[in-house]
Short mmCIF file of C-alpha atoms and ligand atoms in Angstrom, two decimals:
data_model
loop_
_atom_site.label_atom_id
_atom_site.label_comp_id
_atom_site.label_asym_id
_atom_site.label_seq_id
_atom_site.Cartn_x
_atom_site.Cartn_y
_atom_site.Cartn_z
CA MET A 1 0.00 0.00 0.00
CA ALA A 2 2.87 2.37 0.85
CA GLU A 3 4.14 2.01 -2.68
CA LYS A 4 0.83 3.17 -4.09
CA LEU A 5 1.34 6.50 -2.37
CA ASP A 6 4.57 7.13 -4.30
CA THR A 7 4.59 9.71 -7.03
CA ILE A 8 5.82 8.19 -10.25
CA VAL A 9 7.41 9.77 -13.29
CA ALA A 10 8.29 8.59 -16.80
CA ILE A 11 8.63 9.74 -20.37
CA SER A 12 5.34 8.85 -22.06
CA THR A 13 6.31 9.47 -25.67
CA PRO A 14 8.44 7.03 -27.73
CA ALA A 15 12.23 7.10 -27.67
CA GLY A 16 13.86 9.21 -30.36
CA ARG A 17 13.45 12.71 -31.75
CA GLY A 18 10.08 14.37 -32.14
CA GLY A 19 8.32 17.71 -32.20
CA ILE A 20 6.98 17.16 -28.70
CA GLY A 21 7.90 14.83 -25.85
CA VAL A 22 5.75 14.27 -22.78
CA VAL A 23 6.88 13.56 -19.22
CA ARG A 24 4.08 12.40 -16.97
CA LEU A 25 3.87 12.53 -13.19
CA SER A 26 1.22 10.71 -11.17
CA GLY A 27 0.66 10.57 -7.43
CA PRO A 28 0.09 12.81 -4.42
CA ASP A 29 3.20 14.95 -5.03
CA ALA A 30 2.72 15.39 -8.78
CA ARG A 31 1.44 18.92 -8.47
CA HIS A 32 4.04 19.97 -5.92
CA ILE A 33 6.87 18.64 -8.13
CA ALA A 34 5.42 20.42 -11.16
CA GLU A 35 5.33 23.65 -9.17
CA LYS A 36 9.04 23.25 -8.33
CA ILE A 37 9.94 22.71 -11.98
CA THR A 38 7.68 25.30 -13.58
CA GLY A 39 7.57 27.93 -10.84
CA ILE A 40 3.80 28.27 -11.28
CA VAL A 41 0.76 26.91 -9.47
CA PRO A 42 -1.10 25.06 -12.24
CA ARG A 43 -4.86 25.40 -12.61
CA PRO A 44 -6.82 22.17 -13.19
CA ARG A 45 -7.08 21.07 -16.83
CA TYR A 46 -5.50 24.24 -18.17
CA ALA A 47 -2.59 24.27 -20.63
CA HIS A 48 -0.02 26.65 -19.10
CA HIS A 49 2.81 27.81 -21.29
CA CYS A 50 5.76 27.92 -18.92
CA ARG A 51 9.50 27.51 -18.45
CA PHE A 52 11.00 24.30 -17.03
CA LEU A 53 13.79 25.06 -14.58
CA ASP A 54 16.33 22.86 -12.82
CA ARG A 55 17.04 23.10 -9.10
CA ASN A 56 19.59 25.91 -9.76
CA GLN A 57 16.89 27.84 -11.61
CA GLN A 58 18.67 27.19 -14.90
CA LEU A 59 16.40 26.92 -17.94
CA ILE A 60 15.91 23.33 -19.22
CA ASP A 61 13.26 24.04 -21.87
CA SER A 62 9.91 25.74 -22.19
CA GLY A 63 6.61 24.09 -23.03
CA LEU A 64 3.21 23.23 -21.62
CA ALA A 65 2.20 21.97 -18.19
CA ILE A 66 -1.25 20.47 -17.64
CA PHE A 67 -2.60 19.44 -14.26
CA PHE A 68 -5.35 16.82 -13.95
CA PRO A 69 -6.50 16.66 -10.30
CA ALA A 70 -7.65 13.34 -8.81
CA PRO A 71 -9.92 11.55 -9.49
CA HIS A 72 -10.46 12.97 -13.00
CA SER A 73 -7.24 11.75 -14.53
CA TYR A 74 -5.98 8.67 -16.34
CA THR A 75 -4.71 7.03 -13.15
CA GLY A 76 -7.36 8.45 -10.83
CA GLU A 77 -4.56 10.27 -8.94
CA ASP A 78 -3.19 13.79 -9.36
CA VAL A 79 -1.44 13.80 -12.74
CA VAL A 80 0.74 16.44 -14.37
CA GLU A 81 1.94 16.31 -17.94
CA LEU A 82 4.96 18.34 -18.99
CA HIS A 83 5.07 18.81 -22.76
CA ALA A 84 8.59 19.73 -23.80
CA HIS A 85 10.48 19.55 -27.09
CA GLY A 86 10.93 15.95 -28.19
CA SER A 87 14.61 15.59 -27.31
CA ARG A 88 15.65 12.56 -25.32
CA ILE A 89 18.20 14.65 -23.40
CA ILE A 90 15.65 17.30 -22.36
CA LEU A 91 13.09 14.66 -21.34
CA ASP A 92 15.72 12.73 -19.34
CA ILE A 93 16.66 15.91 -17.49
CA LEU A 94 12.98 16.57 -16.66
CA VAL A 95 12.65 13.03 -15.29
CA LYS A 96 15.83 13.42 -13.22
CA GLU A 97 14.62 16.77 -11.84
CA SER A 98 11.29 15.16 -10.87
CA ILE A 99 13.20 12.41 -9.07
CA THR A 100 15.27 14.97 -7.16
CA HIS A 101 12.00 16.51 -6.02
CA GLY A 102 10.74 13.17 -4.66
CA ALA A 103 9.25 11.17 -7.54
CA ARG A 104 10.45 7.71 -8.49
CA LEU A 105 10.74 6.17 -11.96
CA ALA A 106 7.55 4.35 -13.00
CA ARG A 107 7.62 0.64 -13.77
CA PRO A 108 6.31 -0.57 -17.15
CA GLY A 109 2.53 -0.24 -17.25
CA GLU A 110 2.37 1.37 -13.81
CA TYR A 111 0.09 4.26 -14.87
CA THR A 112 -2.42 1.80 -16.31
CA GLU A 113 -2.02 -0.48 -13.29
CA ARG A 114 -2.91 2.45 -11.02
CA ALA A 115 -5.90 3.29 -13.24
CA TYR A 116 -7.02 -0.32 -12.75
CA LEU A 117 -6.34 -0.37 -8.99
CA ASN A 118 -8.21 2.94 -8.60
CA GLY A 119 -11.23 1.54 -10.42
CA LYS A 120 -10.93 3.83 -13.47
CA ILE A 121 -10.85 0.84 -15.84
CA ASP A 122 -11.20 -2.93 -15.52
CA LEU A 123 -8.60 -5.48 -16.53
CA VAL A 124 -10.03 -6.00 -20.03
CA GLN A 125 -9.71 -2.27 -20.66
CA ALA A 126 -6.19 -2.18 -19.20
CA GLU A 127 -5.15 -4.96 -21.56
CA ALA A 128 -6.83 -3.12 -24.43
CA VAL A 129 -4.56 -0.12 -23.76
CA ALA A 130 -1.50 -2.32 -24.40
CA ASP A 131 -3.18 -3.97 -27.38
CA LEU A 132 -4.04 -0.62 -28.91
CA ILE A 133 -0.45 0.55 -28.57
CA ASP A 134 0.89 -2.71 -30.02
CA SER A 135 -1.77 -3.16 -32.72
CA VAL A 136 -0.38 -4.16 -36.11
CA SER A 137 -3.44 -3.63 -38.29
CA THR A 138 -6.40 -1.29 -38.66
CA SER A 139 -8.84 -4.00 -37.55
CA ALA A 140 -6.72 -4.76 -34.50
CA ALA A 141 -6.57 -1.07 -33.56
CA ARG A 142 -10.33 -0.64 -34.01
CA SER A 143 -11.20 -3.69 -31.98
CA ALA A 144 -8.76 -2.70 -29.20
CA SER A 145 -10.44 0.71 -29.11
CA ARG A 146 -13.79 -0.96 -28.76
CA SER A 147 -12.53 -3.07 -25.83
CA LEU A 148 -11.00 0.02 -24.27
CA SER A 149 -14.28 1.89 -24.52
CA GLY A 150 -15.79 -0.86 -22.37
CA GLU A 151 -17.83 -2.72 -24.97
CA PHE A 152 -16.43 -6.15 -24.13
CA SER A 153 -16.66 -5.39 -20.41
CA SER A 154 -20.31 -4.32 -20.60
CA ARG A 155 -21.29 -7.46 -22.49
CA LEU A 156 -19.52 -9.51 -19.85
CA ALA A 157 -21.25 -7.51 -17.11
CA GLY A 158 -24.62 -8.33 -18.72
CA LEU A 159 -23.80 -12.02 -18.61
CA LEU A 160 -22.61 -11.81 -15.03
CA ASP A 161 -25.90 -10.16 -14.09
CA GLU A 162 -27.82 -13.06 -15.65
CA ILE A 163 -25.75 -15.60 -13.74
CA ILE A 164 -26.09 -13.69 -10.49
CA ALA A 165 -29.90 -13.46 -10.92
CA LEU A 166 -30.08 -17.22 -11.39
CA ARG A 167 -27.85 -17.82 -8.39
CA VAL A 168 -30.13 -15.66 -6.26
CA GLN A 169 -33.11 -17.79 -7.30
CA LEU A 170 -31.17 -20.95 -6.53
CA GLU A 171 -30.00 -19.73 -3.14
CA GLY A 172 -33.66 -19.03 -2.34
CA MET A 173 -34.41 -22.62 -3.18
CA LEU A 174 -31.65 -23.85 -0.88
CA ASP A 175 -32.71 -21.62 1.99
CA PHE A 176 -36.47 -22.26 1.76
CA PRO A 177 -36.89 -25.61 0.00
CA GLU A 178 -40.55 -25.95 0.87
CA GLU A 179 -41.62 -22.57 -0.49
CA ASP A 180 -42.20 -22.40 -4.18
CA ALA A 181 -43.17 -18.78 -4.61
CA GLY A 182 -40.95 -17.12 -7.19
CA ILE A 183 -38.82 -20.20 -7.70
CA PRO A 184 -38.56 -21.50 -11.20
CA PRO A 185 -39.56 -25.08 -11.90
CA GLU A 186 -36.42 -27.07 -12.72
CA SER A 187 -37.13 -27.26 -16.46
CA ASN A 188 -37.41 -23.49 -16.50
CA LEU A 189 -34.12 -23.19 -14.61
CA SER A 190 -32.24 -25.33 -17.10
CA LEU A 191 -33.83 -23.34 -19.93
CA GLN A 192 -32.55 -20.14 -18.39
CA ILE A 193 -29.09 -21.60 -17.92
CA GLY A 194 -29.26 -22.73 -21.55
CA GLN A 195 -29.99 -19.14 -22.58
CA CYS A 196 -26.95 -17.98 -20.61
CA ILE A 197 -24.80 -20.56 -22.40
CA GLU A 198 -26.08 -19.34 -25.74
CA ASN A 199 -25.26 -15.72 -24.91
CA LEU A 200 -21.81 -16.72 -23.69
CA GLY A 201 -21.27 -18.70 -26.92
CA ALA A 202 -21.98 -15.57 -29.00
CA ILE A 203 -19.38 -13.60 -27.03
CA LEU A 204 -16.91 -16.48 -27.24
CA GLN A 205 -17.14 -16.44 -31.02
CA ILE A 206 -16.34 -12.73 -31.19
CA ALA A 207 -13.57 -13.14 -28.61
CA ARG A 208 -11.98 -15.91 -30.67
CA GLN A 209 -11.94 -13.66 -33.72
CA GLY A 210 -10.49 -10.84 -31.63
CA SER A 211 -7.75 -13.08 -30.32
CA VAL A 212 -6.82 -14.14 -33.88
CA LEU A 213 -6.44 -10.45 -34.78
CA ARG A 214 -4.17 -9.95 -31.82
CA GLU A 215 -2.16 -13.13 -31.69
CA GLY A 216 -2.24 -14.23 -35.32
CA VAL A 217 -1.51 -17.69 -36.59
CA ASP A 218 1.62 -19.85 -37.06
CA ILE A 219 2.02 -21.34 -40.52
CA VAL A 220 4.78 -23.64 -41.71
CA ILE A 221 5.59 -23.99 -45.41
CA LEU A 222 6.85 -27.45 -46.40
CA GLY A 223 7.81 -29.00 -49.71
CA ARG A 224 10.68 -30.53 -51.67
CA PRO A 225 13.45 -28.20 -52.81
CA ASN A 226 12.66 -26.02 -55.80
CA VAL A 227 8.86 -26.31 -55.67
CA GLY A 228 8.64 -22.56 -55.05
CA LYS A 229 8.39 -22.18 -51.25
CA SER A 230 10.56 -19.08 -51.09
CA THR A 231 8.78 -17.54 -54.06
CA PHE A 232 5.43 -18.19 -52.36
CA LEU A 233 6.66 -16.62 -49.12
CA ASN A 234 8.02 -13.60 -50.97
CA ARG A 235 4.70 -13.20 -52.74
CA LEU A 236 2.84 -13.34 -49.41
CA ALA A 237 5.21 -10.88 -47.79
CA GLY A 238 5.22 -8.64 -50.84
CA ARG A 239 9.00 -8.30 -50.79
CA GLU A 240 12.26 -10.13 -51.27
CA THR A 241 13.12 -12.06 -48.13
CA ALA A 242 14.08 -15.59 -48.97
CA ILE A 243 16.73 -16.47 -51.51
CA VAL A 244 15.16 -17.72 -54.73
CA THR A 245 17.42 -19.87 -56.90
CA ASP A 246 17.21 -22.88 -59.17
CA ILE A 247 19.59 -24.93 -57.05
CA PRO A 248 17.67 -27.47 -54.92
CA GLY A 249 18.28 -27.09 -51.20
CA THR A 250 19.07 -23.35 -51.18
CA THR A 251 16.88 -22.57 -48.18
CA ARG A 252 18.91 -24.52 -45.68
CA ASP A 253 17.79 -22.82 -42.57
CA MET A 254 14.36 -21.61 -41.64
CA ILE A 255 13.18 -18.14 -42.53
CA ARG A 256 10.58 -16.59 -40.26
CA GLU A 257 8.41 -13.75 -41.39
CA GLN A 258 5.60 -11.87 -39.82
CA ILE A 259 3.18 -10.63 -42.45
CA LEU A 260 -0.36 -9.29 -42.52
CA ILE A 261 -2.91 -11.05 -44.68
CA ASP A 262 -6.20 -9.13 -44.69
CA ASN A 263 -5.41 -7.73 -41.22
CA ILE A 264 -4.46 -11.10 -39.74
CA PRO A 265 -0.91 -11.33 -38.38
CA VAL A 266 0.58 -14.46 -39.91
CA HIS A 267 3.85 -15.89 -38.61
CA VAL A 268 5.28 -17.90 -41.48
CA THR A 269 8.18 -20.31 -41.28
CA ASP A 270 9.76 -21.34 -44.55
CA THR A 271 11.58 -24.58 -43.97
CA ALA A 272 14.48 -26.31 -45.61
CA GLY A 273 13.25 -28.39 -48.53
CA LEU A 274 11.86 -31.67 -47.29
CA ARG A 275 14.10 -34.26 -48.85
CA GLU A 276 15.97 -37.30 -47.62
CA THR A 277 19.58 -36.28 -47.80
CA GLY A 278 23.03 -37.29 -46.69
CA ASN A 279 24.15 -33.72 -46.22
CA ALA A 280 24.40 -33.14 -42.47
CA VAL A 281 23.45 -29.45 -42.61
CA GLU A 282 20.41 -30.17 -44.71
CA GLN A 283 19.40 -33.13 -42.54
CA GLU A 284 19.32 -30.81 -39.55
CA GLY A 285 17.14 -28.41 -41.56
CA VAL A 286 14.71 -31.21 -42.38
CA ARG A 287 14.53 -32.24 -38.74
CA ARG A 288 13.76 -28.66 -37.70
CA ALA A 289 11.11 -28.38 -40.41
CA ARG A 290 9.33 -31.42 -39.05
CA THR A 291 9.41 -30.05 -35.49
CA ALA A 292 8.09 -26.68 -36.66
CA ALA A 293 5.24 -28.40 -38.53
CA GLU A 294 4.24 -30.32 -35.41
CA SER A 295 3.72 -27.16 -33.39
CA ALA A 296 2.29 -24.98 -36.19
CA ASP A 297 -1.39 -24.02 -36.35
CA LEU A 298 -1.48 -24.67 -40.08
CA ILE A 299 0.75 -26.52 -42.55
CA VAL A 300 1.09 -25.54 -46.18
CA LEU A 301 2.61 -28.27 -48.35
CA LEU A 302 3.82 -27.10 -51.75
CA ARG A 303 4.06 -29.32 -54.82
CA VAL A 304 4.55 -28.56 -58.49
CA GLN A 305 1.47 -28.82 -60.68
CA GLY A 306 1.69 -31.80 -63.05
CA GLU A 307 4.86 -33.26 -61.55
CA ASN A 308 4.81 -36.87 -60.58
CA ASP A 309 4.11 -37.11 -56.91
CA THR A 310 6.75 -39.32 -55.36
CA GLY A 311 4.91 -39.17 -52.04
CA ASP A 312 8.21 -38.79 -50.18
CA GLU A 313 7.36 -35.40 -48.74
CA VAL A 314 4.08 -36.72 -47.36
CA SER A 315 5.83 -39.60 -45.62
CA MET A 316 8.12 -37.02 -44.01
CA LEU A 317 5.26 -34.95 -42.66
CA PRO A 318 4.47 -35.29 -38.99
CA GLU A 319 1.39 -37.29 -38.11
CA SER A 320 -1.00 -34.44 -38.35
CA ASP A 321 -4.60 -33.64 -38.78
CA VAL A 322 -5.41 -33.21 -42.50
CA GLY A 323 -7.71 -30.43 -41.32
CA LYS A 324 -4.73 -28.23 -40.65
CA THR A 325 -2.89 -29.02 -43.89
CA LEU A 326 -3.28 -27.28 -47.23
CA VAL A 327 -1.70 -28.73 -50.39
CA ILE A 328 -0.73 -26.11 -52.95
CA TYR A 329 -0.03 -27.12 -56.55
CA ASN A 330 2.31 -24.36 -57.69
CA LYS A 331 3.60 -23.26 -61.11
CA ILE A 332 0.25 -23.61 -62.91
CA ASP A 333 1.55 -21.03 -65.40
CA LEU A 334 3.91 -23.65 -66.84
CA GLU A 335 1.09 -26.11 -67.48
CA ASN A 336 -1.57 -23.61 -68.50
CA VAL A 337 -3.91 -24.86 -65.78
CA PRO A 338 -6.49 -22.46 -64.26
CA SER A 339 -6.27 -21.58 -60.58
CA GLY A 340 -8.83 -23.19 -58.27
CA VAL A 341 -9.72 -24.78 -54.94
CA GLN A 342 -10.70 -28.39 -54.33
CA GLN A 343 -12.21 -29.63 -51.13
CA GLN A 344 -12.98 -33.27 -50.42
CA GLU A 345 -14.25 -34.81 -47.24
CA GLY A 346 -11.40 -36.34 -45.22
CA ARG A 347 -8.66 -34.88 -47.44
CA ALA A 348 -6.51 -31.80 -47.18
CA THR A 349 -7.83 -28.85 -49.19
CA GLU A 350 -5.98 -28.35 -52.49
CA ILE A 351 -5.30 -25.04 -54.19
CA ARG A 352 -3.78 -24.55 -57.64
CA LEU A 353 -1.86 -21.31 -58.12
CA SER A 354 1.26 -19.65 -59.38
CA ALA A 355 3.52 -18.02 -56.82
CA LYS A 356 5.49 -16.46 -59.64
CA THR A 357 2.63 -14.72 -61.48
CA GLY A 358 0.41 -14.33 -58.41
CA GLU A 359 -2.55 -16.05 -60.05
CA GLY A 360 -4.73 -17.77 -57.44
CA MET A 361 -2.93 -16.22 -54.43
CA GLU A 362 -6.26 -14.74 -53.23
CA LEU A 363 -7.57 -18.31 -52.86
CA PHE A 364 -4.94 -18.85 -50.23
CA ALA A 365 -6.14 -15.81 -48.22
CA GLY A 366 -9.71 -17.13 -48.48
CA TRP A 367 -8.73 -20.57 -47.17
CA LEU A 368 -6.75 -19.01 -44.34
CA LYS A 369 -9.66 -16.88 -43.15
CA ASP A 370 -12.04 -19.84 -43.35
CA GLN A 371 -9.69 -21.92 -41.24
CA LEU A 372 -9.48 -19.20 -38.61
CA GLY A 373 -13.21 -18.51 -38.59
CA VAL A 374 -12.65 -14.87 -39.52
CA SER A 375 -14.14 -14.84 -43.03
CA ASN A 376 -16.86 -12.43 -41.97
CA LEU A 377 -15.43 -10.10 -39.37
CA GLY A 378 -18.36 -8.26 -37.82
CA GLU A 379 -18.38 -4.57 -36.98
CA ASP A 380 -18.86 -5.44 -33.31
CA LEU A 381 -15.47 -7.08 -32.98
CA PHE A 382 -13.51 -6.43 -29.83
CA MET A 383 -9.96 -7.28 -28.92
CA ALA A 384 -9.55 -10.38 -26.83
CA ARG A 385 -6.68 -12.49 -25.56
CA THR A 386 -6.14 -16.20 -25.24
CA ARG A 387 -6.80 -15.94 -21.51
CA HIS A 388 -10.22 -14.39 -22.19
CA VAL A 389 -11.11 -17.14 -24.65
CA ALA A 390 -9.99 -19.79 -22.14
CA ALA A 391 -12.04 -18.22 -19.33
CA LEU A 392 -15.15 -18.00 -21.53
CA GLU A 393 -14.72 -21.66 -22.52
CA LYS A 394 -14.35 -22.64 -18.87
CA ALA A 395 -17.51 -20.70 -17.91
CA ILE A 396 -19.47 -22.41 -20.69
CA GLU A 397 -18.29 -25.80 -19.44
CA GLN A 398 -19.34 -24.97 -15.88
CA LEU A 399 -22.74 -23.69 -16.99
CA SER A 400 -23.25 -26.82 -19.10
CA CYS A 401 -22.60 -28.90 -15.98
CA ALA A 402 -25.06 -26.73 -14.05
CA ARG A 403 -27.70 -27.19 -16.76
CA LEU A 404 -27.27 -30.95 -16.68
CA LEU A 405 -27.60 -31.03 -12.90
CA ALA A 406 -30.60 -28.67 -13.05
CA SER A 407 -32.55 -30.99 -15.33
CA ASP A 408 -33.55 -33.01 -12.28
CA LEU A 409 -33.09 -30.95 -9.19
CA HIS A 410 -31.93 -33.55 -6.68
CA SER A 411 -28.95 -31.53 -5.66
CA PRO A 412 -29.59 -27.82 -6.14
CA GLU A 413 -26.45 -27.10 -4.10
CA LEU A 414 -24.33 -28.67 -6.86
CA VAL A 415 -26.07 -26.53 -9.48
CA ALA A 416 -25.42 -23.49 -7.29
CA GLU A 417 -21.74 -24.41 -6.96
CA GLU A 418 -21.25 -24.76 -10.73
CA MET A 419 -22.97 -21.42 -11.26
CA ARG A 420 -20.67 -19.83 -8.69
CA LEU A 421 -17.62 -21.25 -10.47
CA ALA A 422 -18.87 -19.89 -13.81
CA GLN A 423 -19.22 -16.48 -12.22
CA VAL A 424 -15.63 -16.68 -10.92
CA SER A 425 -14.38 -17.66 -14.41
CA LEU A 426 -16.03 -14.62 -15.97
CA GLY A 427 -14.81 -12.43 -13.12
CA GLU A 428 -11.24 -13.47 -13.95
CA ILE A 429 -11.59 -11.73 -17.31
CA THR A 430 -12.52 -8.32 -15.96
CA GLY A 431 -10.20 -8.63 -12.98
CA GLU A 432 -12.80 -9.11 -10.26
CA PHE A 433 -11.24 -12.40 -9.20
CA VAL A 434 -7.68 -12.45 -10.34
CA PRO A 435 -4.48 -13.74 -8.78
CA ASP A 436 -1.73 -11.16 -8.09
CA ASP A 437 0.88 -12.98 -10.16
CA LEU A 438 -1.36 -12.76 -13.22
CA LEU A 439 -1.77 -9.03 -12.64
CA GLY A 440 2.00 -8.64 -12.38
CA GLU A 441 2.48 -10.53 -15.63
CA ILE A 442 -0.10 -8.46 -17.50
CA PHE A 443 1.30 -5.07 -16.50
CA ALA A 444 4.97 -6.09 -16.87
CA ARG A 445 4.39 -6.42 -20.62
CA PHE A 446 3.50 -2.76 -21.01
CA CYS A 447 5.96 -0.15 -22.12
CA ILE A 448 7.33 2.32 -19.59
CA GLY A 449 5.30 5.51 -19.44
CA LYS A 450 1.92 3.85 -20.03
P1 GDP B 501 12.12 -23.42 -52.96
O1 GDP B 501 13.39 -24.19 -53.03
O2 GDP B 501 10.98 -24.32 -52.74
O3 GDP B 501 12.16 -22.30 -51.96
O4 GDP B 501 11.88 -22.80 -54.43
P2 GDP B 501 12.15 -21.32 -54.94
O5 GDP B 501 11.11 -20.39 -54.47
O6 GDP B 501 13.58 -20.99 -54.73
O7 GDP B 501 11.85 -21.49 -56.50
C1 GDP B 501 12.61 -22.37 -57.34
C2 GDP B 501 12.45 -21.92 -58.77
O8 GDP B 501 11.11 -22.07 -59.20
C3 GDP B 501 12.83 -20.44 -58.99
O9 GDP B 501 13.49 -20.31 -60.20
C4 GDP B 501 11.47 -19.77 -59.06
O10 GDP B 501 11.48 -18.60 -59.87
C5 GDP B 501 10.63 -20.83 -59.74
N1 GDP B 501 9.20 -20.70 -59.43
C6 GDP B 501 8.62 -20.57 -58.23
N2 GDP B 501 7.28 -20.46 -58.33
C7 GDP B 501 6.99 -20.50 -59.66
C8 GDP B 501 5.78 -20.44 -60.42
O11 GDP B 501 4.66 -20.30 -59.91
N3 GDP B 501 5.89 -20.52 -61.76
C9 GDP B 501 7.10 -20.65 -62.37
N4 GDP B 501 7.12 -20.73 -63.72
N5 GDP B 501 8.26 -20.73 -61.70
C10 GDP B 501 8.23 -20.65 -60.36
#
C-alpha cells in the first residue's frame, strides 16, 4: 500500500526525436513537483505555457504543463503532464529533476495499473490499452479501441448479471426448499441456464476472432526443394526475403516472417526443402522443419502442378490432422492450368496457383480466413486475448454442468456451486477475481510511461 502512495514519473512518448515529448507525473506529489519545476501553481485542466527550470533555476526548456487533479485523470490520482520539445536529453533531465524533487521512476505499465487499482478501468480495458499501442493492423486497432471503450466489459457484465440473478433464485431454493413462490420449476431453470450458455457462446465467437487479430496464426511452409516455397513466401510478404534460386536445397535454414494477410498477423516459417539427404546441414534443416510443422497451427505443403508425386514429402510430414494441412499445386503457369480450390471430405484442401505470377494467391487468403473462422469479421469485434477465450470456454463448461444437474433438481447445491464457479471464471476476465501474479504478468508487458 505504501508504494501506491509514491509519485511516479516517466517519459510517455516514444524514444527518439520528435516535435513534442511528454513527461508524466502521477501521485500525491505530482502537483508539488510540477510547481518546483515550472515555478507556477497550475490550474486544473489548463494548458499553461511555462518555463521548465532545474534546481539551480537554470532553464531546461519551455513548453506546456497540464494538471489533472484526482480523481479525473488517467490514473485516478493527481497527474501532471509536462510537454517539452521531443529531445531525449531534455526529457531525461525533466525526469531526473522530478526524481530529485521526490518522484520515483515508473515501472512498465504502472500508470495503467494504477488506473485499474483505482477503479478507473477494468482489466479488459487495461489490456486493451497495451493492445491498442501494439496493434499491427487497422482492424486490430479498431477492436482494441472498442474493448478500451468498455464494450467487451459491458457485455460480460450483462452475462454476469444473468448468472447472479439465477444464483439468487437458486439460493432461495436452498434456503427455503418448501416454499415455491418465485422459484422457477427445474425445467425453467435449465432453460434459463441454456440461454446464458447461448449468450456466452456468442461472445466467445467474437472473442476468438479478436484473439486471432491480436495473436495471429503460425504457418509452416513445407515441400521438396525447388517447388517454389521461397517464391510463395516472398509473394505473401510482398518483398524479397528468402533467396530464390534454381539450385535445390538453397533454403537450408528456416526463414521466419511476420506478415499481414487481410489484417491477420501471420507468422510464417519457410523450412528447408523436405528431402531425404546425406548432407548433415540439410538433414538438420529437415529435422527442424518437421518439429516446426508439429507445433504450427497450419501446414502448407507445396508441390509442383503436373509433376509426378513421389509421395516422399508426405511420408516425411508429422502425423497431423489433415484439417490443418493445405496442399498447394504451384507453377500452374507452366502447365496452362487455371487456378482453383478443391475440397474433399477427409482430405486436405488443395489449391492450384502460381507463386510467380500471383494467379490464385487470393484463394490462399480465403482458405486461411475460413480456417481461422474470420471470413466475416463483424463490426462489433472487440480485442480479446487467449486468456479471455480460455475463461469463456471454462464458464461455458461450468454452466453446461449446471444445466445438466438442473434438469432433475436432486442436488440444487451442486447446481449453485457450478454457477458460482462460472461467475468466478467470468470475473477473472474483468479482474474481479484475479491472482496477483497474473496481474504482475499483465502489466509487466506494457511499455514504460503507459
Ligand atoms: P524453394 O526451393 O521451394 O524455396 O523454391 P524457390 O522459391 O527458390 O523457387 C525455385 C524456382 O522455381 C525459382 O526459379 C522460381 O522462380 C521458380 N518458381 C517458383 N514459383 C513458380 C511459379 O509459380 N511458376 C514458375 N514458372 N516458376 C516458379
